[in-house]
XYZ file of C-alpha atoms in Angstrom:
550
model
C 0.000 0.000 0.000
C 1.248 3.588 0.086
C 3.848 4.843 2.978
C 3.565 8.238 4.712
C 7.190 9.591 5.040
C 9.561 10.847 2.914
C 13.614 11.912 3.135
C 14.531 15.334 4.211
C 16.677 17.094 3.625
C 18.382 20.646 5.966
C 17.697 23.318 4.338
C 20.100 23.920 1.863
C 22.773 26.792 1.992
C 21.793 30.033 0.448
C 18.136 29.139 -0.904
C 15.154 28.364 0.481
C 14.313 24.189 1.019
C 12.112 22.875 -1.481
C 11.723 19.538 0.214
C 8.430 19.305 2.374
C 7.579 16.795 4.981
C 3.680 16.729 3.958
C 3.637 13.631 2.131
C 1.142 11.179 3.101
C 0.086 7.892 3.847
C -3.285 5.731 3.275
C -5.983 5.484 5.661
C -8.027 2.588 5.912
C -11.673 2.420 6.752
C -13.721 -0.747 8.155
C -17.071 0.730 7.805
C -19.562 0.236 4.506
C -22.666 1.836 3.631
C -23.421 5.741 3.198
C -22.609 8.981 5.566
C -23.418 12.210 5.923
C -20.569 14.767 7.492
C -19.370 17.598 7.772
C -15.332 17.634 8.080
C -13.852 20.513 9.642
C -10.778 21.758 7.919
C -7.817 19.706 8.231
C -4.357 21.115 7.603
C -3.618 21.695 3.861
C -1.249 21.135 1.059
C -1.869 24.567 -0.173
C -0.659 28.186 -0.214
C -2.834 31.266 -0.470
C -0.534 33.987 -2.220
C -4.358 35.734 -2.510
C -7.828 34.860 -1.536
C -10.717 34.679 -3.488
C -14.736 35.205 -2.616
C -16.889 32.835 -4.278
C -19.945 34.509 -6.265
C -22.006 32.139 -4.675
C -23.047 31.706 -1.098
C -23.853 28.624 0.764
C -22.648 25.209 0.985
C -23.535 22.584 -1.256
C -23.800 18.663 -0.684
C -20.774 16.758 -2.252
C -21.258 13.212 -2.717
C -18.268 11.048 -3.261
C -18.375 7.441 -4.344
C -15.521 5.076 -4.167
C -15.213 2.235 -6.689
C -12.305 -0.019 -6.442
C -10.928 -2.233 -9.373
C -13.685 -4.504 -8.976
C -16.147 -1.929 -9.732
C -17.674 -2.573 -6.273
C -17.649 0.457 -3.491
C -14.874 -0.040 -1.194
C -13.819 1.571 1.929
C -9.788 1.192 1.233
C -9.240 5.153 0.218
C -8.259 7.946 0.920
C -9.358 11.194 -0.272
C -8.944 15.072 0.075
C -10.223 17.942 -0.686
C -8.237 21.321 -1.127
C -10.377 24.660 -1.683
C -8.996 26.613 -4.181
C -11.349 29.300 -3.707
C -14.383 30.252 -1.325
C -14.115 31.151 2.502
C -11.804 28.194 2.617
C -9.077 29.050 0.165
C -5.826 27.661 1.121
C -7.451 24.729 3.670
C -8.285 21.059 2.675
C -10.507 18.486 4.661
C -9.507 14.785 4.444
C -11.767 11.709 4.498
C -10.707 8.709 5.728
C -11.549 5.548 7.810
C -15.503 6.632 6.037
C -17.836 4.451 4.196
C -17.239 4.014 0.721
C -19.987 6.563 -0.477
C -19.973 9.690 1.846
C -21.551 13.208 1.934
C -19.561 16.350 2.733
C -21.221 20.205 3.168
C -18.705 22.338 1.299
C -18.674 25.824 0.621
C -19.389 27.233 -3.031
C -15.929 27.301 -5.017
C -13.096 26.158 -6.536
C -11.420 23.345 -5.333
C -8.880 20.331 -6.354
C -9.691 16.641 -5.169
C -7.320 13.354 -5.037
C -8.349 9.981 -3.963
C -5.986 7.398 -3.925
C -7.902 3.721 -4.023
C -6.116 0.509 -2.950
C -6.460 -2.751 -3.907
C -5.745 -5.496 -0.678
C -3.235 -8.102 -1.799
C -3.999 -11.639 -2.099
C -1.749 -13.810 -0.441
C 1.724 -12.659 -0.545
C 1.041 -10.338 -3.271
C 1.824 -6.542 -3.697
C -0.400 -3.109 -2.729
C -2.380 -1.706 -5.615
C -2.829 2.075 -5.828
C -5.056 3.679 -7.842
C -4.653 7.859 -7.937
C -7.052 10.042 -9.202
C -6.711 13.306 -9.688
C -9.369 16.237 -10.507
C -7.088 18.983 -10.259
C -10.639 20.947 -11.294
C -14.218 20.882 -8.899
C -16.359 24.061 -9.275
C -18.670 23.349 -6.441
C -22.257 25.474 -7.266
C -24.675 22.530 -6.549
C -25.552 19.671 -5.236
C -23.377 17.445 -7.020
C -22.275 13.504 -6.694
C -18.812 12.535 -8.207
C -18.062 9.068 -8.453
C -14.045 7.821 -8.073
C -13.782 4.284 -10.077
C -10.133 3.099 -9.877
C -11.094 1.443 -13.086
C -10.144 4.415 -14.868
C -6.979 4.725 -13.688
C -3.480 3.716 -16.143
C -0.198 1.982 -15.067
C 2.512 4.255 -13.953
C 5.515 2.169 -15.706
C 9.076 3.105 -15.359
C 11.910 1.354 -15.389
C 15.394 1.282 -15.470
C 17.511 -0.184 -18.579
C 19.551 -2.637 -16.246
C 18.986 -5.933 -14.856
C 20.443 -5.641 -11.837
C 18.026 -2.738 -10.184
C 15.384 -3.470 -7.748
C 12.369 -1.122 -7.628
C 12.894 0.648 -3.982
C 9.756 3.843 -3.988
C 7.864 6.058 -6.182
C 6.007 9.004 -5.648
C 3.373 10.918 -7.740
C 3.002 14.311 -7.171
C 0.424 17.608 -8.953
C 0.120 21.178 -8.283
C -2.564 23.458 -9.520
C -2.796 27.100 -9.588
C -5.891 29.283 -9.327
C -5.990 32.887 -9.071
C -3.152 32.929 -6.798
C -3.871 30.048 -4.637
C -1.528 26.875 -5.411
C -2.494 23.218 -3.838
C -0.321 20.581 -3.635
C -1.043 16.875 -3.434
C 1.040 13.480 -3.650
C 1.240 9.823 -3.717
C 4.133 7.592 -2.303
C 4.323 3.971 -2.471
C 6.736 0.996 -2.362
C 4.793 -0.941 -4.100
C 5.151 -0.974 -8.744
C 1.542 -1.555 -8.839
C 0.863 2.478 -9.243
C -2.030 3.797 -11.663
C -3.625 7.073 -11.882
C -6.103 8.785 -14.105
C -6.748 12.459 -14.588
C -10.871 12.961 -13.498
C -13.028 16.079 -14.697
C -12.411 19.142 -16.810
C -8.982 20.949 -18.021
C -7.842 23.687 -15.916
C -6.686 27.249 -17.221
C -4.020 27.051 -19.697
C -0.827 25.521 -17.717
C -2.215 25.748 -14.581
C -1.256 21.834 -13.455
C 2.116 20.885 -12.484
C 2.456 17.275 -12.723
C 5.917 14.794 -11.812
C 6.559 11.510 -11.265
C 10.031 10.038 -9.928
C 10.780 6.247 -9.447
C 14.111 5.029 -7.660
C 15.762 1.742 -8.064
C 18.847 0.555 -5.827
C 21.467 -1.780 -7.703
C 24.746 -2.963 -6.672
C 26.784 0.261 -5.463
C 23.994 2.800 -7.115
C 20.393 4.556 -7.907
C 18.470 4.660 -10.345
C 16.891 7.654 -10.354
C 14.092 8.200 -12.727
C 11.731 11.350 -12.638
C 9.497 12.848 -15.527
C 7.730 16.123 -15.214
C 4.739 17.873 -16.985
C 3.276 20.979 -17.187
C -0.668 21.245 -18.824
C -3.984 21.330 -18.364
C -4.442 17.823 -16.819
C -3.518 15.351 -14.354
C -1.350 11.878 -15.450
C -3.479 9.660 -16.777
C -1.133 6.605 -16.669
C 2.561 6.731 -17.745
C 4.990 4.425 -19.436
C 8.768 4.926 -19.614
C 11.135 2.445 -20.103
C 14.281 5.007 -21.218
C 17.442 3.085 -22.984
C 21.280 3.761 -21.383
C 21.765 6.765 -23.934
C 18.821 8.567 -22.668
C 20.359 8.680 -18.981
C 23.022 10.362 -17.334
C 25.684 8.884 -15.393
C 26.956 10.645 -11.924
C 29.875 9.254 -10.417
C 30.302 9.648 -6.805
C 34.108 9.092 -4.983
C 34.569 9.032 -1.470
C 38.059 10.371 -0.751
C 39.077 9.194 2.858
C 39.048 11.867 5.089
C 41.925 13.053 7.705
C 39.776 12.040 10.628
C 39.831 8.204 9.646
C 37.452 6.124 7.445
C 33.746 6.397 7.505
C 30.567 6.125 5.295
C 28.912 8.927 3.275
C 25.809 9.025 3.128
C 24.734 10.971 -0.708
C 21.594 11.971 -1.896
C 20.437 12.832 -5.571
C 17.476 14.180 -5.910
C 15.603 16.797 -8.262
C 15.647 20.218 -7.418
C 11.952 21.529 -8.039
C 9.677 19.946 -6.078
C 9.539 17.189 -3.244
C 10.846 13.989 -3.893
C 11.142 10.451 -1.965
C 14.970 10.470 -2.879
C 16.937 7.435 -2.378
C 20.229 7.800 -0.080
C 23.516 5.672 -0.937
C 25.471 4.746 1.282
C 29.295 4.549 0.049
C 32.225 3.925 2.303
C 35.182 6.501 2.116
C 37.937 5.269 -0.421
C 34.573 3.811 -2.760
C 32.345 4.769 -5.395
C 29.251 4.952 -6.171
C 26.952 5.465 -9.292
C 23.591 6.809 -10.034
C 21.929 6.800 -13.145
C 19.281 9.958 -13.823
C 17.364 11.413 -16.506
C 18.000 14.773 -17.579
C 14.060 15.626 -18.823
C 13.378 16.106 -15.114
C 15.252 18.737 -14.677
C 18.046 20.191 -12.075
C 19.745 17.788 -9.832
C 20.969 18.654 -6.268
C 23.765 16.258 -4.795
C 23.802 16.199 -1.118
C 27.387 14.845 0.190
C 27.016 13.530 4.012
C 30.559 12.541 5.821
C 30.348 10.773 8.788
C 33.381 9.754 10.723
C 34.010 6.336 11.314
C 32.403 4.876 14.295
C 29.881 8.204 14.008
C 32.377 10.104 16.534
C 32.458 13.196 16.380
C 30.538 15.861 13.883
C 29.660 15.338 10.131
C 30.561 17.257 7.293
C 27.979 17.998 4.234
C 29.015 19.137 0.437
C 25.849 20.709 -1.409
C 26.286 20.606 -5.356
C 23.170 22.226 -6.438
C 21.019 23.033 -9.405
C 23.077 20.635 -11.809
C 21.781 19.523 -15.382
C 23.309 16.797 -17.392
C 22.767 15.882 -20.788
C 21.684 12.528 -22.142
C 24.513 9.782 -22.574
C 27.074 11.926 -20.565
C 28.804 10.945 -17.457
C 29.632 13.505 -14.808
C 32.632 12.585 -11.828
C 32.256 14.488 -8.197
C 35.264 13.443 -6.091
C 34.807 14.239 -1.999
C 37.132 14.905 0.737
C 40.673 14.621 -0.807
C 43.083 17.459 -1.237
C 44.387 20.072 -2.259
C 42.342 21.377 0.369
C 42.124 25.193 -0.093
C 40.455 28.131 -0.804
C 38.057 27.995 -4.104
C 35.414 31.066 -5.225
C 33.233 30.699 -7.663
C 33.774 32.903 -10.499
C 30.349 32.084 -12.162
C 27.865 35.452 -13.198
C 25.130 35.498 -10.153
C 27.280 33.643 -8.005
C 27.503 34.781 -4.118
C 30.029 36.780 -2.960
C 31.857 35.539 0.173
C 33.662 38.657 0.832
C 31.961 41.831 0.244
C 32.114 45.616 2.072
C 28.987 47.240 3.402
C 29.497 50.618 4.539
C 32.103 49.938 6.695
C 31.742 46.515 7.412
C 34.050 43.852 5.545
C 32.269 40.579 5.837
C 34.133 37.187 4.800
C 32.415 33.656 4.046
C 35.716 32.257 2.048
C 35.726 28.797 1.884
C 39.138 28.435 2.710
C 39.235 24.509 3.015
C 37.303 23.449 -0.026
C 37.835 19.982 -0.980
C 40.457 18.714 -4.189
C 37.141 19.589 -5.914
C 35.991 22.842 -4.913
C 33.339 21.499 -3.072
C 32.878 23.570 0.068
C 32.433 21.676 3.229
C 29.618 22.561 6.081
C 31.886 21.897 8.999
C 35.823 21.867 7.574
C 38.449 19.858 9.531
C 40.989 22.047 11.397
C 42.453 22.234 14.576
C 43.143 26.281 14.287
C 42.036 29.366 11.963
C 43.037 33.195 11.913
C 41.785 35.874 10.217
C 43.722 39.364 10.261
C 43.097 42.436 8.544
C 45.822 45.442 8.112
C 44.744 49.033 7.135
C 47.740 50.892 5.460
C 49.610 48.845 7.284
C 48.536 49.416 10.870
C 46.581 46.021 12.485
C 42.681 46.258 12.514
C 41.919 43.224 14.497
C 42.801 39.387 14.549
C 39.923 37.098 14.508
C 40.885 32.921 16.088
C 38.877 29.977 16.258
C 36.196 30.907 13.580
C 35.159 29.003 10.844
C 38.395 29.239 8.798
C 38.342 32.093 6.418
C 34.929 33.279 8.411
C 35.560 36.362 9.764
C 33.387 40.275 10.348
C 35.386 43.898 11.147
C 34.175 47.441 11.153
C 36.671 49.843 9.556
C 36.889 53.627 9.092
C 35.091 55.006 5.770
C 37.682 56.920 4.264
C 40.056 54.712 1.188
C 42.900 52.750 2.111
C 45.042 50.076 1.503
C 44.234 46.697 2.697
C 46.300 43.573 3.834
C 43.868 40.328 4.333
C 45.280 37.225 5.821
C 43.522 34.036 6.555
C 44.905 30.810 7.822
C 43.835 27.299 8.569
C 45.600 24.189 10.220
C 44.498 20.871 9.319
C 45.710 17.785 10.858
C 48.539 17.251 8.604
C 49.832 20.858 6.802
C 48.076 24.020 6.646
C 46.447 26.561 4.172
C 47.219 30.548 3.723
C 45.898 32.747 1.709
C 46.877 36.751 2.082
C 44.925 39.351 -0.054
C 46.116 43.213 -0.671
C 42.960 45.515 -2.192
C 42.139 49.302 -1.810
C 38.688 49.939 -0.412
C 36.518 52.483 0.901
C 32.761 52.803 2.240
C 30.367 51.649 0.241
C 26.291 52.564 -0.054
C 25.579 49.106 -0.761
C 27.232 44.960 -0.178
C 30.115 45.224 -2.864
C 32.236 42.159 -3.602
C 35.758 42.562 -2.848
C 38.578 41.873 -5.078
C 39.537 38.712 -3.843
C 41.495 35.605 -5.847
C 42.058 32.229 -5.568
C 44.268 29.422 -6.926
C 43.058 25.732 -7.488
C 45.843 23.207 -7.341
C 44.823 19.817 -9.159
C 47.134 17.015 -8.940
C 46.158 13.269 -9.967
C 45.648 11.757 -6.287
C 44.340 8.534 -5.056
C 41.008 8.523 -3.220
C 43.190 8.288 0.356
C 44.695 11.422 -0.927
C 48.357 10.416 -2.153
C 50.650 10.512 -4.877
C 53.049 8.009 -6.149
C 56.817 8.452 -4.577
C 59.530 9.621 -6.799
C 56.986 10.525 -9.873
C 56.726 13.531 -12.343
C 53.509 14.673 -12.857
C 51.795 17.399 -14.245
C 49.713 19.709 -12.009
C 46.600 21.592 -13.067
C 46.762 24.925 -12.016
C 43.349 27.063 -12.172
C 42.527 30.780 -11.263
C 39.577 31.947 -9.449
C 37.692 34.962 -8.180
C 38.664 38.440 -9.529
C 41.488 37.853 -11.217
C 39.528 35.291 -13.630
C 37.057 38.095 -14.467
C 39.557 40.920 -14.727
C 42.630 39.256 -16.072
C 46.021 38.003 -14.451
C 48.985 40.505 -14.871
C 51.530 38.160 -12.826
C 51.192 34.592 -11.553
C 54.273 32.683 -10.676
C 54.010 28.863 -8.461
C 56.801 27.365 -6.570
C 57.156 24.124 -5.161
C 58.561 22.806 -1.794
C 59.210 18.877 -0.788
C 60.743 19.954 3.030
C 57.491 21.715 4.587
C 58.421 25.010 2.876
C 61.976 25.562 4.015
C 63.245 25.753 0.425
C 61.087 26.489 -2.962
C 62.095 25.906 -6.281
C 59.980 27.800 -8.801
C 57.890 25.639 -11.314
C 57.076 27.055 -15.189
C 52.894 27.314 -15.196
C 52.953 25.975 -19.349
C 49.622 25.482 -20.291
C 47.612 25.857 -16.746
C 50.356 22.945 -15.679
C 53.547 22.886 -13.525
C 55.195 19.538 -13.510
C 55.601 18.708 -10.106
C 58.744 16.082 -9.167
C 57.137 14.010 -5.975
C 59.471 12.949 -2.890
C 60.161 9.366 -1.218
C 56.778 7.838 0.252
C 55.515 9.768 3.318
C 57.057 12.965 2.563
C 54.475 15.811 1.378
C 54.182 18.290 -1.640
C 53.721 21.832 -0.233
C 52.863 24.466 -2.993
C 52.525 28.164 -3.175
C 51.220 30.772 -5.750
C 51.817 34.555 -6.010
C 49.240 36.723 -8.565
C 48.617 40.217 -9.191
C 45.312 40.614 -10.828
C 45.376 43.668 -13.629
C 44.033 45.567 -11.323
C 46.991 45.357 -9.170
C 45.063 43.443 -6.225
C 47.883 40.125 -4.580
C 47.159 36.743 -3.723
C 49.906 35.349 -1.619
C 48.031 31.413 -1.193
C 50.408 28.591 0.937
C 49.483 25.189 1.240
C 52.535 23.414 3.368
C 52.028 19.446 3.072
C 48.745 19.754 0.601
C 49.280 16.395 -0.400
C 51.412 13.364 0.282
C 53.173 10.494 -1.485
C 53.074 6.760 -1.457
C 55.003 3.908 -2.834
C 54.672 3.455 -6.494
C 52.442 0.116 -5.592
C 49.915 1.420 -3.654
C 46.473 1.160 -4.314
C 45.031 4.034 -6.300
């Protein structure tokens, strides 16, 4: 039969959660024969932006008759009903544990009804669920509306491997009216899904209507989801997509400095709720999930937990993704060169901007090998200190690294910005010189970053005694603006000496030490605006024997 809950997720950094816990379960009734009632209003699955007054006044009988797949009334439904307009915009009354045919007194209006009908299994067998949607019920009489699963259509979606095993569904429709949007859903672990679309179109567009089905298979998800936009409800669907219709999304657990553990990852669709599937994959693993790109934007949700759950956990958001059919997309976790990364993207977020005189800083100065930002970075200490034509502001410890607020005076100056972390092995610093002065509104400062990529194991290493080429990116303002200068040195004794490395083609070529010795690196730039970047990573990444396991 259907289920009642649903993952979810925190809300997610920077934007508002999509993800509601409303979704809902079957009730079942015991009782046959007729009733008359009158439900009060239960809470709804809808959101006034506006309210509108029915021309008519008065409440009407509704008569609902339930019809299972026999064609004989049954009492195994649920079914509610959402007022879309009327005195009761915005609620919804539910009916339940009722005889099959019951009477409700509803006010005159607009309103969107959903029964979902199941069929008992015989013997060992599976849950049937039969959802119908009117997603359009002007109320102005007396009126009897009868709900015959026999209408309903299989919802049929599978996955083009042999090895996946059907896990949940859900079945979800919106509808808009004059400002007032109701929401209703299905979820079931059961494949034995139908639905039908009852009653008259809606306005032009006004029904928002998306399936998604996950599969688990050895190491991976299926994740299917298909989404509509119309005049109607789903009257039955059928998708059986081929492997060049999906997209592939590789997921690698890098093992983190605190130890092994498990991450827990979630990929879901961004718009609208969905009964995601988690993965569980162990740090130094993989893990795969196949998706289809018609539904939309994906989110990835990237849960570290330290082995033997000690200690805090440590989330990566990647958000908002589309893929294209037939491609396949890599997202590697927790493994260096841990250090600072800012998205240079148009619309992206500033994380350090100047408000009148406030200078507020959000870098994310211990991103992951990947740019991936963590939620809670490892580090056992962090400083932030700010110089004003030369003379010390203030000196901020123990924050989030690269976290950091101070109030300076109006007038322009010359700034010095310093931020460090220590990690549990090496440490990351990154020193910024700008001009700035008082600002009438949040202006992004002029900061830069450099992203070091080496070729590393998942456990973070590099072979001993190798030469290997290095990718070196730039980030921030100096990707917009230009670079005037950028020169990268190299350091194999915890930066005692340097020894400067050629940057040929966004490489250096990088000459690695014995096994269990580190690579520390360090990058100077001058934008062409004449902003610095002075960025130190001592130990960012360290070397195995040529054998080891990569």
């Amino acid at each position: 039969m259907s289920v009642s809950s649903v993952s979810s997720l925190p809300p997610l950094p920077g934007r508002t959660a999509t993800r509601r816990s409303v979704l809902r379960g079957l009730g079942v009734a015991t009782a046959a024969g007729t009733a008359a009632v009158c439900l009060p209003a239960v809470a709804a699955h809808a959101a006034p932006a506006g309210r509108r007054t029915s021309g008519a006044t008065g409440t009407y009988a509704l008569t609902l008759v339930h019809l299972g797949r026999d064609g004989a009334p049954t009492t195994d439904y649920r079914t509610l009903l959402t007022a879309l307009s009327g005195p009761d915009a915005g609620s919804g009354r539910q009916l339940k544990e009722l005889p099959g045919t019951v009477t409700v007194q509803v006010p005159a209006g607009r309103y969107m009804l959903d029964a979902t009908i199941s069929t008992r299994p015989v013997g060992d067998g599976i849950w049937g669920n039969d959802w119908l949607v009117q997603p359009r019920l002007d109320v102005d009489r007396d009126m009897t509306l009868v709900l015959d699963a026999r209408v309903a259509r299989p919802v049929d979606i599978r996955p083009p491997v042999g090895d996946a095993v059907f896990e949940q569904a859900g079945a979800f429709a919106e509808v808009t009216y004059e400002g007032v949007t109701a929401f209703v859903n299905l979820l079931t672990r059961s494949l034995d899904l139908r639905t039908a679309h009852l009653g008259p179109d809606t306005e032009r567009g006004a029904v928002r209507t998306w399936v998604d089905s996950y599969w688990k298979r050895p190491g991976g998800v299926c994740a299917l989801g298909y989404t509509f936009r119309g005049e109607r409800a789903l009257t039955g669907l059928v998708r059986h997509p081929t492997p060049g219709e999906l997209a592939t999304l590789v997921v690698r657990a890098g093992v983190p400095a605190s130890g092994g553990g498990t991450a827990l990852v979630e990929f879901s669709p961004s718009e609208g709720p969905s009964p995601a599937l988690a993965l569980a994959v162990p740090s130094g693993g993989t893990g795969t999930f196949l998706a289809t790109p018609e539904r939309g934007t994906w989110d990835l949700v990237y849960g570290a937990q330290p082995e033997g759950g000690e200690g805090p956990g440590n989330n990566y958001f990647v958000l908002g993704r589309s893929f294209t059919p037939g491609s396949t997309t890599v997202h590697t976790f927790d493994t260096p060169v841990f250090g600072p990364a800012l998205d240079s993207s148009p619309g992206a977020r500033p994380v350090a901007q100047r408000t009148g005189d406030t200078l507020d800083l959000t870098v994310p100065l211990l991103a992951d090998g990947d740019g991936h930002t963590p939620s809670s970075p490892l580090f056992t200490a962090s400083t932030v200190t700010l110089h004003r034509n030369g003379a010390l502001v203030a000196t901020r410890r123990g924050e989030k690294p690269g976290h950091a607020s101070f109030t300076v005076p109006a007038g322009r100056a010359a700034y010095r910005l310093k931020a460090s972390a220590t990690r549990p092995r090496g440490s990351v610093t990154a020193a910024w010189t700008f001009t700035s002065a008082a600002t009438a509104t949040a202006t992004e400062l002029p900061l830069s970053a450099v992203r070091f990529g080496p070729e590393l194991a998942l456990d973070g290493t590099a072979p001993a005694h190798t030469k290997a080429r290095v990718a070196v990116t730039v980030e921030g303002a100096a990707r917009r603006s230009g670079v005037r200068s950028l020169t990268v040195a190299v350091s194999t004794d915890r930066g005692a000496t340097w020894t400067q490395a050629a940057v040929t083609g966004g490489r250096i070529t990088v000459t690695t030490p014995a096994s269990g010795m580190a690579v520390s690196l360090r990058a100077k730039l001058t934008d062409t605006h004449g902003n610095t970047l002075t960025q130190t990573h001592i130990d960012a990444y360290v070397t195995r024997a040529a054998t080891g396991t990569r």
